[in-house]
Each structure stands twice: as C-alpha cells, then as structure tokens.
Amino acid sequence: MKAFADIIEIGTPLLKRLGLSAISTARELCPGVKVLADTKTVDGGQFEADMVFGAGAAFMTVLSCASSATHDAVGRRAAVFGATVIVDTITETGKAELLPLNAVFPESFGYVAVHSPTDARLAGNTSTSHIDAVKKMHDRGFLVSLAGGIGPDTLEAVIAVEPEILVVGSAITESASPKEIARWIRDRLPNPGRGWPWDRR
C-alpha cells in the first residue's frame, strides 16, 4: 500500500493482537509513510501516547467521550513528539451532535473522526449519516477523518463532502486484489495529499 497511502492505520484489533510491534513493523516496511495507531484511548492518556508515539506512530486516536484530563494528557505528549491526535466520535454515532457545541481540544488534536462502526454495518445498518456529518464538522471548523464502509460503492458521495482523511479498510484488506483497489481509489481522488493539519490556513 505504500505507493498509494499517505497514512497506514494500525487498527485496534491488530494493535491488540500484535502490540507496539505492529507500529514498528509498519515503519520498517514503509519508512516514508506515516502511521496511525487506532488506540481509541479513553484513559491512561499519557502512558498510551508515550507508548505509541515512542514506537513511531505519527497519529493516535482518543475517544471524544474521554475526560478533558485525558485529552489534555494526550495532547501534551503529542506536542512533545511532534505528533497529531484524532478525536474519535464512534461512541456518539447516530446522535444529532457528534460533539458538544462548546467542544475545545488541545492544539495537537488535528482531526475529528466520523465513521460508521463496523459492528453496526455487519448487523445491517447501511446508514450514510457519517458521510452527511462531514459538512457539519467542516462548518464547525474541524478537519475530518471519515471511515466506515468506504469503497467503490460510496466513493462518489465521499469525494463530494471532501473529508481531509479518507480511511479505507475492508474494501482493500478483503479484496482479492488489494493493490488494484487502492490504486483505483487513489486515482479518483481529486486532490490527494491535501488536508494535513500543519497545512491549515
């Protein structure tokens, strides 16, 4: 995937199965590609941040429902490592507001993650409300990482709302030709490589 991906995600199940070695291995295999550790941190922010950033991850996720103390702890360590935090709204999926209207995050928090949870999709939930929510997050001034059911069938709708990060999982990993699917998606992105938090005006 290193020819097509700007970021390689070490998903939560893979991180639990293989631990920090999954991050270091991805860095060894793809030294020029940034790694995201999908930790979904809810507590122990400093410890988890030190572990994954110390292993070479450039990004990690922390749940939006975690305490402000956890957000602050992760934010401080991200700043030390020069890393970026993605605040994950998975626990708020389906609600009218994914984040409180007065939500404020540390400066090192670069994105809001909006997505359709895997279990909900496997149970038959075909809602595209996560795609519709991107505009609302943009209107509030957040950069967005969009995930969940992203692939050839939804790509046109996804491109229309212009998320800064497009997370593609099973469409690639469960494909008989993962390289070709990745290439197909990348070739259709109107402006690949845009949306890094440090490019924000």
XYZ file of N, CA and C in Angstrom:
603
model
N 0.809 -1.216 0.000
C 0.000 0.000 0.000
C 0.845 1.270 0.000
N 2.160 1.130 0.231
C 2.962 2.336 0.445
C 3.013 3.252 -0.767
N 2.717 2.734 -1.945
C 2.704 3.583 -3.132
C 1.439 4.422 -3.235
N 0.407 4.077 -2.457
C -0.890 4.734 -2.604
C -1.386 5.420 -1.346
N -0.842 5.073 -0.190
C -1.365 5.582 1.078
C -0.484 6.693 1.633
N -1.108 7.739 2.143
C -0.395 8.788 2.869
C -0.204 8.393 4.333
N -1.129 7.569 4.834
C -1.106 7.103 6.222
C -1.465 5.622 6.228
N -0.756 4.841 7.016
C -1.125 3.438 7.223
C -1.665 3.311 8.639
N -2.901 2.816 8.746
C -3.531 2.666 10.063
C -3.272 1.285 10.636
N -2.810 1.274 11.874
C -2.761 0.027 12.645
C -4.065 -0.001 13.425
N -5.024 -0.786 12.932
C -6.354 -0.818 13.525
C -6.344 -1.369 14.943
N -7.401 -1.103 15.672
C -7.478 -1.511 17.074
C -7.284 -3.023 17.263
N -7.964 -3.889 16.482
C -7.751 -5.334 16.677
C -6.306 -5.759 16.414
N -5.681 -5.182 15.372
C -4.294 -5.528 15.071
C -3.369 -5.047 16.175
N -3.647 -3.868 16.711
C -2.828 -3.325 17.795
C -2.942 -4.195 19.047
N -4.137 -4.690 19.322
C -4.328 -5.570 20.479
C -3.659 -6.928 20.269
N -3.665 -7.379 19.033
C -3.094 -8.701 18.757
C -1.572 -8.690 18.775
N -0.967 -7.681 18.156
C 0.483 -7.670 17.979
C 1.201 -6.607 18.793
N 0.440 -5.691 19.385
C 1.060 -4.672 20.219
C 1.870 -3.665 19.427
N 2.833 -3.052 20.117
C 3.617 -1.979 19.514
C 4.462 -2.456 18.338
N 4.709 -3.758 18.264
C 5.496 -4.269 17.145
C 4.800 -4.036 15.809
N 3.465 -3.946 15.822
C 2.744 -3.660 14.576
C 3.106 -2.276 14.050
N 3.288 -1.318 14.963
C 3.658 0.046 14.568
C 5.085 0.063 14.033
N 6.004 -0.530 14.786
C 7.406 -0.502 14.365
C 7.617 -1.272 13.066
N 6.865 -2.353 12.861
C 6.984 -3.118 11.620
C 6.491 -2.311 10.433
N 5.366 -1.613 10.605
C 4.855 -0.764 9.523
C 5.859 0.326 9.180
N 6.499 0.884 10.187
C 7.509 1.927 9.953
C 8.710 1.355 9.198
N 9.089 0.115 9.517
C 10.217 -0.506 8.823
C 9.874 -0.819 7.366
N 8.664 -1.313 7.143
C 8.252 -1.685 5.788
C 7.985 -0.463 4.915
N 7.484 0.601 5.531
C 7.093 1.795 4.783
C 7.668 3.033 5.466
N 8.974 3.221 5.421
C 9.595 4.299 6.190
C 9.140 5.696 5.791
N 8.633 5.856 4.578
C 8.199 7.179 4.141
C 6.735 7.459 4.360
N 6.001 6.514 4.974
C 4.555 6.664 5.168
C 4.259 6.802 6.656
N 3.425 7.772 7.001
C 3.087 7.990 8.410
C 2.159 6.884 8.912
N 2.268 6.587 10.197
C 1.470 5.514 10.802
C 0.499 6.091 11.817
N -0.736 5.625 11.742
C -1.780 5.959 12.712
C -2.042 4.753 13.597
N -1.965 4.937 14.906
C -2.326 3.891 15.868
C -3.745 4.177 16.344
N -4.671 3.295 15.985
C -6.082 3.495 16.359
C -6.304 2.960 17.768
N -5.773 3.675 18.750
C -5.819 3.231 20.139
C -7.182 3.403 20.785
N -7.980 4.325 20.259
C -9.273 4.663 20.880
C -9.105 4.893 22.388
N -8.113 5.661 22.738
C -7.774 5.892 24.144
C -8.923 6.568 24.887
N -9.220 6.036 26.082
C -10.284 6.603 26.914
C -9.774 6.962 28.309
N -8.592 6.455 28.660
C -7.969 6.755 29.952
C -6.483 6.402 29.824
N -5.704 6.783 30.806
C -4.273 6.483 30.747
C -3.619 7.174 29.564
N -4.042 8.391 29.292
C -3.626 9.084 28.084
C -2.130 9.245 27.923
N -1.447 9.675 28.974
C -0.009 9.891 28.868
C 0.724 8.587 28.566
N 0.345 7.503 29.246
C 1.021 6.227 29.068
C 0.822 5.684 27.655
N -0.420 5.742 27.165
C -0.680 5.211 25.833
C -0.028 6.075 24.757
N -0.061 7.388 24.955
C 0.579 8.278 23.989
C 2.079 8.016 23.929
N 2.710 7.899 25.087
C 4.149 7.640 25.103
C 4.483 6.312 24.425
N 3.631 5.304 24.622
C 3.898 4.004 24.023
C 3.829 4.072 22.496
N 2.731 4.598 21.962
C 2.552 4.534 20.510
C 3.408 5.559 19.776
N 3.548 6.764 20.342
C 4.421 7.743 19.689
C 5.879 7.312 19.806
N 6.233 6.709 20.938
C 7.587 6.206 21.110
C 7.918 5.086 20.140
N 6.891 4.332 19.712
C 7.093 3.247 18.743
C 7.149 3.757 17.311
N 6.851 5.044 17.119
C 6.964 5.610 15.779
C 5.675 6.062 15.137
N 4.549 5.937 15.829
C 3.299 6.414 15.250
C 3.309 7.939 15.161
N 2.752 8.463 14.086
C 2.628 9.916 13.907
C 1.256 10.414 14.346
N 0.304 9.484 14.457
C -1.062 9.806 14.841
C -1.571 8.757 15.827
N -2.496 9.159 16.704
C -3.238 8.207 17.522
C -4.653 8.740 17.694
N -5.565 7.855 18.079
C -6.945 8.275 18.312
C -7.256 8.263 19.796
N -8.097 9.212 20.213
C -8.606 9.261 21.585
C -10.103 9.490 21.493
N -10.866 8.812 22.314
C -12.318 8.924 22.223
C -12.799 10.307 22.640
N -13.804 10.790 21.937
C -14.366 12.104 22.261
C -15.000 12.105 23.640
N -15.468 10.939 24.106
C -16.136 10.853 25.403
C -15.150 10.751 26.565
N -13.859 10.657 26.277
C -12.862 10.624 27.348
C -12.870 11.962 28.079
N -12.355 11.973 29.278
C -12.346 13.199 30.077
C -11.416 14.243 29.469
N -11.666 15.489 29.820
C -10.785 16.560 29.351
C -9.368 16.353 29.887
N -9.250 15.720 31.068
C -7.924 15.426 31.614
C -7.164 14.467 30.699
N -7.869 13.462 30.176
C -7.238 12.530 29.236
C -6.869 13.239 27.942
N -7.790 14.049 27.418
C -7.492 14.820 26.207
C -6.244 15.677 26.413
N -6.177 16.346 27.546
C -5.035 17.224 27.820
C -3.735 16.428 27.935
N -3.807 15.274 28.591
C -2.606 14.451 28.767
C -2.082 13.956 27.421
N -2.990 13.470 26.584
C -2.591 13.004 25.252
C -2.064 14.178 24.429
N -2.745 15.303 24.520
C -2.319 16.478 23.757
C -0.923 16.942 24.120
N -0.611 16.925 25.403
C 0.725 17.348 25.839
C 1.811 16.427 25.290
N 1.570 15.118 25.347
C 2.581 14.180 24.872
C 2.707 14.231 23.345
N 1.594 14.429 22.656
C 1.650 14.575 21.193
C 2.510 15.768 20.814
N 2.359 16.862 21.563
C 3.156 18.061 21.282
C 4.641 17.787 21.468
N 4.990 17.020 22.488
C 6.392 16.687 22.740
C 6.970 15.873 21.581
N 6.178 14.930 21.062
C 6.648 14.062 19.986
C 6.484 14.682 18.601
N 5.814 15.824 18.518
C 5.508 16.407 17.214
C 4.480 15.576 16.468
N 3.584 14.940 17.210
C 2.581 14.041 16.642
C 1.199 14.710 16.635
N 0.232 14.013 16.074
C -1.116 14.549 15.905
C -2.139 13.585 16.479
N -3.161 14.128 17.127
C -4.230 13.324 17.735
C -5.512 13.474 16.916
N -6.225 12.375 16.776
C -7.525 12.355 16.114
C -8.568 12.025 17.171
N -9.543 12.909 17.358
C -10.583 12.669 18.360
C -11.706 11.867 17.702
N -11.975 10.702 18.260
C -12.857 9.713 17.644
C -14.259 9.789 18.248
N -15.254 10.005 17.394
C -16.645 10.175 17.854
C -17.464 8.894 17.747
N -16.818 7.739 17.712
C -17.540 6.484 17.474
C -18.643 6.244 18.508
N -18.450 6.677 19.739
C -19.466 6.450 20.774
C -20.673 7.366 20.599
N -20.565 8.352 19.726
C -21.670 9.291 19.505
C -22.381 9.033 18.187
N -22.008 7.980 17.487
C -22.571 7.691 16.173
C -24.101 7.659 16.215
N -24.713 8.337 15.266
C -26.171 8.366 15.168
C -26.833 9.498 15.924
N -26.070 10.193 16.772
C -26.637 11.319 17.519
C -26.669 12.566 16.647
N -27.559 13.472 16.974
C -27.685 14.707 16.198
C -26.404 15.527 16.243
N -25.748 15.538 17.404
C -24.491 16.249 17.550
C -23.407 15.256 17.962
N -22.391 15.131 17.136
C -21.309 14.202 17.459
C -20.396 14.749 18.541
N -20.342 16.070 18.651
C -19.530 16.726 19.667
C -20.356 17.827 20.316
N -20.147 18.093 21.606
C -20.825 19.234 22.231
C -20.500 20.515 21.472
N -21.446 21.426 21.434
C -21.255 22.653 20.669
C -20.105 23.501 21.207
N -19.750 23.302 22.480
C -18.651 24.079 23.071
C -17.343 23.282 23.134
N -17.252 22.202 22.359
C -16.079 21.326 22.416
C -14.816 22.070 21.989
N -13.795 21.958 22.820
C -12.482 22.546 22.532
C -11.425 21.488 22.834
N -10.435 21.376 21.969
C -9.406 20.357 22.138
C -8.015 20.985 22.111
N -7.028 20.279 22.662
C -5.655 20.796 22.620
C -5.195 21.043 21.186
N -4.207 21.891 21.041
C -3.730 22.294 19.716
C -3.237 21.113 18.887
N -2.699 20.087 19.540
C -2.172 18.933 18.808
C -3.265 17.984 18.317
N -4.528 18.268 18.634
C -5.644 17.494 18.088
C -5.946 18.032 16.694
N -5.665 17.224 15.675
C -5.760 17.728 14.316
C -7.048 17.440 13.586
N -7.756 16.368 13.970
C -8.924 15.928 13.212
C -10.027 15.412 14.146
N -11.249 15.428 13.627
C -12.370 14.724 14.239
C -12.662 13.514 13.361
N -12.685 12.329 13.965
C -13.007 11.108 13.232
C -14.520 10.885 13.253
N -15.077 10.741 12.063
C -16.508 10.472 11.893
C -16.620 9.165 11.125
N -17.340 8.203 11.685
C -17.442 6.953 10.947
C -18.626 6.095 11.373
N -18.872 5.111 10.538
C -19.908 4.120 10.805
C -19.229 2.917 11.457
N -19.627 2.533 12.685
C -18.958 1.422 13.374
C -19.096 0.098 12.625
N -18.062 -0.689 12.667
C -18.039 -1.962 11.951
C -19.178 -2.878 12.373
N -19.403 -3.041 13.674
C -20.444 -3.967 14.133
C -21.825 -3.537 13.650
N -22.073 -2.242 13.630
C -23.365 -1.749 13.151
C -23.553 -2.091 11.675
N -22.502 -1.934 10.898
C -22.600 -2.254 9.474
C -22.778 -3.752 9.256
N -22.062 -4.557 10.041
C -22.211 -6.003 9.910
C -23.602 -6.478 10.320
N -24.244 -5.697 11.195
C -25.602 -6.032 11.632
C -26.660 -5.530 10.659
N -26.224 -4.899 9.573
C -27.164 -4.482 8.538
C -27.452 -3.000 8.455
N -26.789 -2.197 9.270
C -27.012 -0.751 9.236
C -26.296 -0.167 8.021
N -27.059 0.313 7.056
C -26.483 0.861 5.827
C -26.548 2.386 5.797
N -26.750 2.997 6.940
C -26.860 4.452 7.019
C -25.592 5.132 6.490
N -25.800 6.240 5.814
C -24.670 7.063 5.361
C -24.637 8.385 6.131
N -25.186 8.383 7.344
C -25.224 9.611 8.140
C -23.822 10.103 8.475
N -22.859 9.173 8.546
C -21.482 9.598 8.828
C -20.921 10.428 7.681
N -21.308 10.092 6.458
C -20.876 10.894 5.306
C -21.549 12.268 5.357
N -22.842 12.271 5.678
C -23.583 13.537 5.761
C -23.035 14.438 6.869
N -22.429 13.834 7.912
C -21.954 14.611 9.060
C -20.668 15.379 8.779
N -19.991 15.054 7.688
C -18.718 15.718 7.390
C -18.911 17.216 7.232
N -19.945 17.633 6.499
C -20.167 19.068 6.275
C -20.386 19.801 7.592
N -21.139 19.186 8.490
C -21.395 19.834 9.781
C -20.093 20.030 10.556
N -19.227 19.039 10.525
C -17.938 19.169 11.204
C -17.074 20.250 10.542
N -17.107 20.301 9.210
C -16.380 21.354 8.497
C -16.923 22.732 8.867
N -18.240 22.841 8.947
C -18.854 24.128 9.293
C -18.429 24.598 10.682
N -18.074 23.646 11.541
C -17.623 23.984 12.895
C -16.112 24.211 12.965
N -15.452 24.092 11.834
C -14.026 24.398 11.783
C -13.098 23.223 11.980
N -13.640 21.991 11.987
C -12.808 20.811 12.201
C -12.369 20.189 10.877
N -11.148 19.665 10.846
C -10.737 18.769 9.777
C -11.300 17.395 10.112
N -11.615 16.600 9.083
C -12.354 15.347 9.311
C -11.618 14.138 8.749
N -11.597 13.091 9.557
C -11.179 11.764 9.125
C -12.448 10.918 9.010
N -12.759 10.438 7.813
C -14.010 9.714 7.562
C -13.727 8.235 7.345
N -14.481 7.381 8.045
C -14.261 5.938 7.944
C -15.571 5.182 8.049
N -15.563 3.975 7.512
C -16.703 3.077 7.667
C -17.428 2.845 6.360
N -17.233 1.679 5.765
C -17.934 1.342 4.536
C -17.465 2.140 3.335
N -16.227 2.625 3.382
C -15.712 3.427 2.278
C -15.113 2.497 1.227
N -15.588 2.635 -0.015
C -15.099 1.797 -1.102
C -15.689 2.259 -2.409
N -15.584 1.455 -3.448
C -16.088 1.859 -4.762
C -17.548 2.289 -4.772
N -18.397 1.654 -3.955
C -19.826 1.977 -3.974
C -20.151 3.330 -3.346
N -19.304 3.801 -2.439
C -19.596 5.051 -1.734
C -18.633 6.176 -2.091
N -17.646 5.889 -2.916
C -16.571 6.854 -3.136
C -17.071 8.180 -3.708
N -18.012 8.140 -4.625
C -18.516 9.383 -5.227
C -19.130 10.297 -4.171
N -19.950 9.725 -3.282
C -20.582 10.520 -2.223
C -19.541 11.041 -1.242
N -18.522 10.239 -0.973
C -17.470 10.634 -0.043
C -16.653 11.792 -0.616
N -16.269 11.680 -1.866
C -15.486 12.747 -2.502
C -16.261 14.063 -2.491
N -17.576 13.989 -2.629
C -18.398 15.198 -2.682
C -18.336 16.001 -1.390
N -18.120 15.331 -0.237
C -18.086 16.066 1.040
C -16.659 16.420 1.465
N -15.669 15.973 0.740
C -14.279 16.378 0.888
C -13.682 16.198 2.291
N -13.710 14.991 2.852
C -13.009 14.781 4.130
C -11.509 14.930 3.911
N -10.810 15.386 4.944
C -9.363 15.544 4.816
C -8.642 14.204 4.822
N -9.147 13.259 5.619
C -8.597 11.898 5.619
C -9.714 10.938 5.224
N -9.403 10.064 4.299
C -10.330 9.035 3.861
C -9.752 7.690 4.292
N -10.445 7.030 5.211
C -9.965 5.754 5.754
C -10.640 4.613 5.003
N -9.842 3.810 4.337
C -10.374 2.665 3.583
C -9.822 1.400 4.220
N -10.723 0.550 4.697
C -10.306 -0.673 5.364
C -10.625 -1.912 4.561
N -11.790 -2.513 4.844
C -12.121 -3.814 4.272
C -12.228 -3.806 2.752
N -12.537 -2.662 2.156
C -12.591 -2.611 0.691
C -11.236 -2.989 0.096
N -10.167 -2.701 0.840
C -8.824 -3.078 0.402
C -8.412 -4.413 1.008
N -8.532 -4.540 2.338
C -7.977 -5.721 3.008
C -8.716 -7.008 2.670
N -9.989 -6.914 2.299
C -10.755 -8.113 1.957
C -10.876 -8.324 0.452
N -10.179 -7.495 -0.318
C -10.214 -7.620 -1.767
C -9.253 -8.700 -2.241
N -9.607 -9.358 -3.338
C -8.695 -10.322 -3.947
C -7.512 -9.608 -4.593
N -7.687 -8.310 -4.878
C -6.617 -7.513 -5.500
C -6.475 -6.196 -4.747
N -5.956 -6.239 -3.519
C -5.896 -5.028 -2.709
C -5.122 -3.891 -3.362
N -4.032 -4.218 -4.050
C -3.241 -3.175 -4.700
C -4.052 -2.457 -5.766
N -4.818 -3.209 -6.542
C -5.597 -2.592 -7.622
C -6.737 -1.739 -7.082
N -7.373 -2.184 -6.000
C -8.439 -1.370 -5.388
C -7.859 -0.081 -4.832
N -6.719 -0.193 -4.165
C -6.077 1.007 -3.627
C -5.718 1.971 -4.742
N -5.175 1.454 -5.824
C -4.818 2.295 -6.960
C -6.077 2.954 -7.564
N -7.147 2.161 -7.706
C -8.396 2.663 -8.289
C -8.947 3.827 -7.473
N -8.941 3.674 -6.139
C -9.447 4.739 -5.268
C -8.540 5.955 -5.345
N -7.250 5.751 -5.235
C -6.296 6.872 -5.262
C -6.413 7.660 -6.564
N -6.569 6.961 -7.670
C -6.651 7.622 -8.975
C -7.885 8.510 -9.111
N -8.899 8.252 -8.288
C -10.133 9.031 -8.376
C -10.201 10.191 -7.395
N -9.237 10.298 -6.517
C -9.240 11.413 -5.572
C -8.849 12.694 -6.304
N -9.672 13.731 -6.206
C -9.404 14.954 -6.970
C -8.183 15.723 -6.495
N -7.818 15.564 -5.230
C -6.687 16.327 -4.695
C -5.974 15.506 -3.622
N -5.358 14.382 -3.997
C -4.719 13.524 -2.990
C -3.576 14.254 -2.291
N -3.419 13.945 -1.010
C -2.349 14.558 -0.244
C -2.706 15.878 0.398
N -3.963 16.314 0.250
C -4.391 17.565 0.875
C -4.864 17.284 2.296
N -4.953 18.344 3.107
C -5.620 18.204 4.385
C -4.760 17.871 5.575
N -3.422 17.978 5.454
C -2.586 17.776 6.639
C -2.845 18.899 7.633
N -2.844 18.599 8.931
C -3.180 19.643 9.917
C -2.214 20.815 9.883
N -0.952 20.563 9.546
C 0.035 21.641 9.534
C -0.099 22.535 8.296
N -0.951 22.128 7.332
C -1.202 22.974 6.158
C -2.379 23.914 6.359
N -3.033 23.796 7.518
C -4.229 24.593 7.763
C -3.898 26.077 7.748
N -4.720 26.850 7.092
C -4.509 28.303 6.972
C -4.990 29.007 8.226
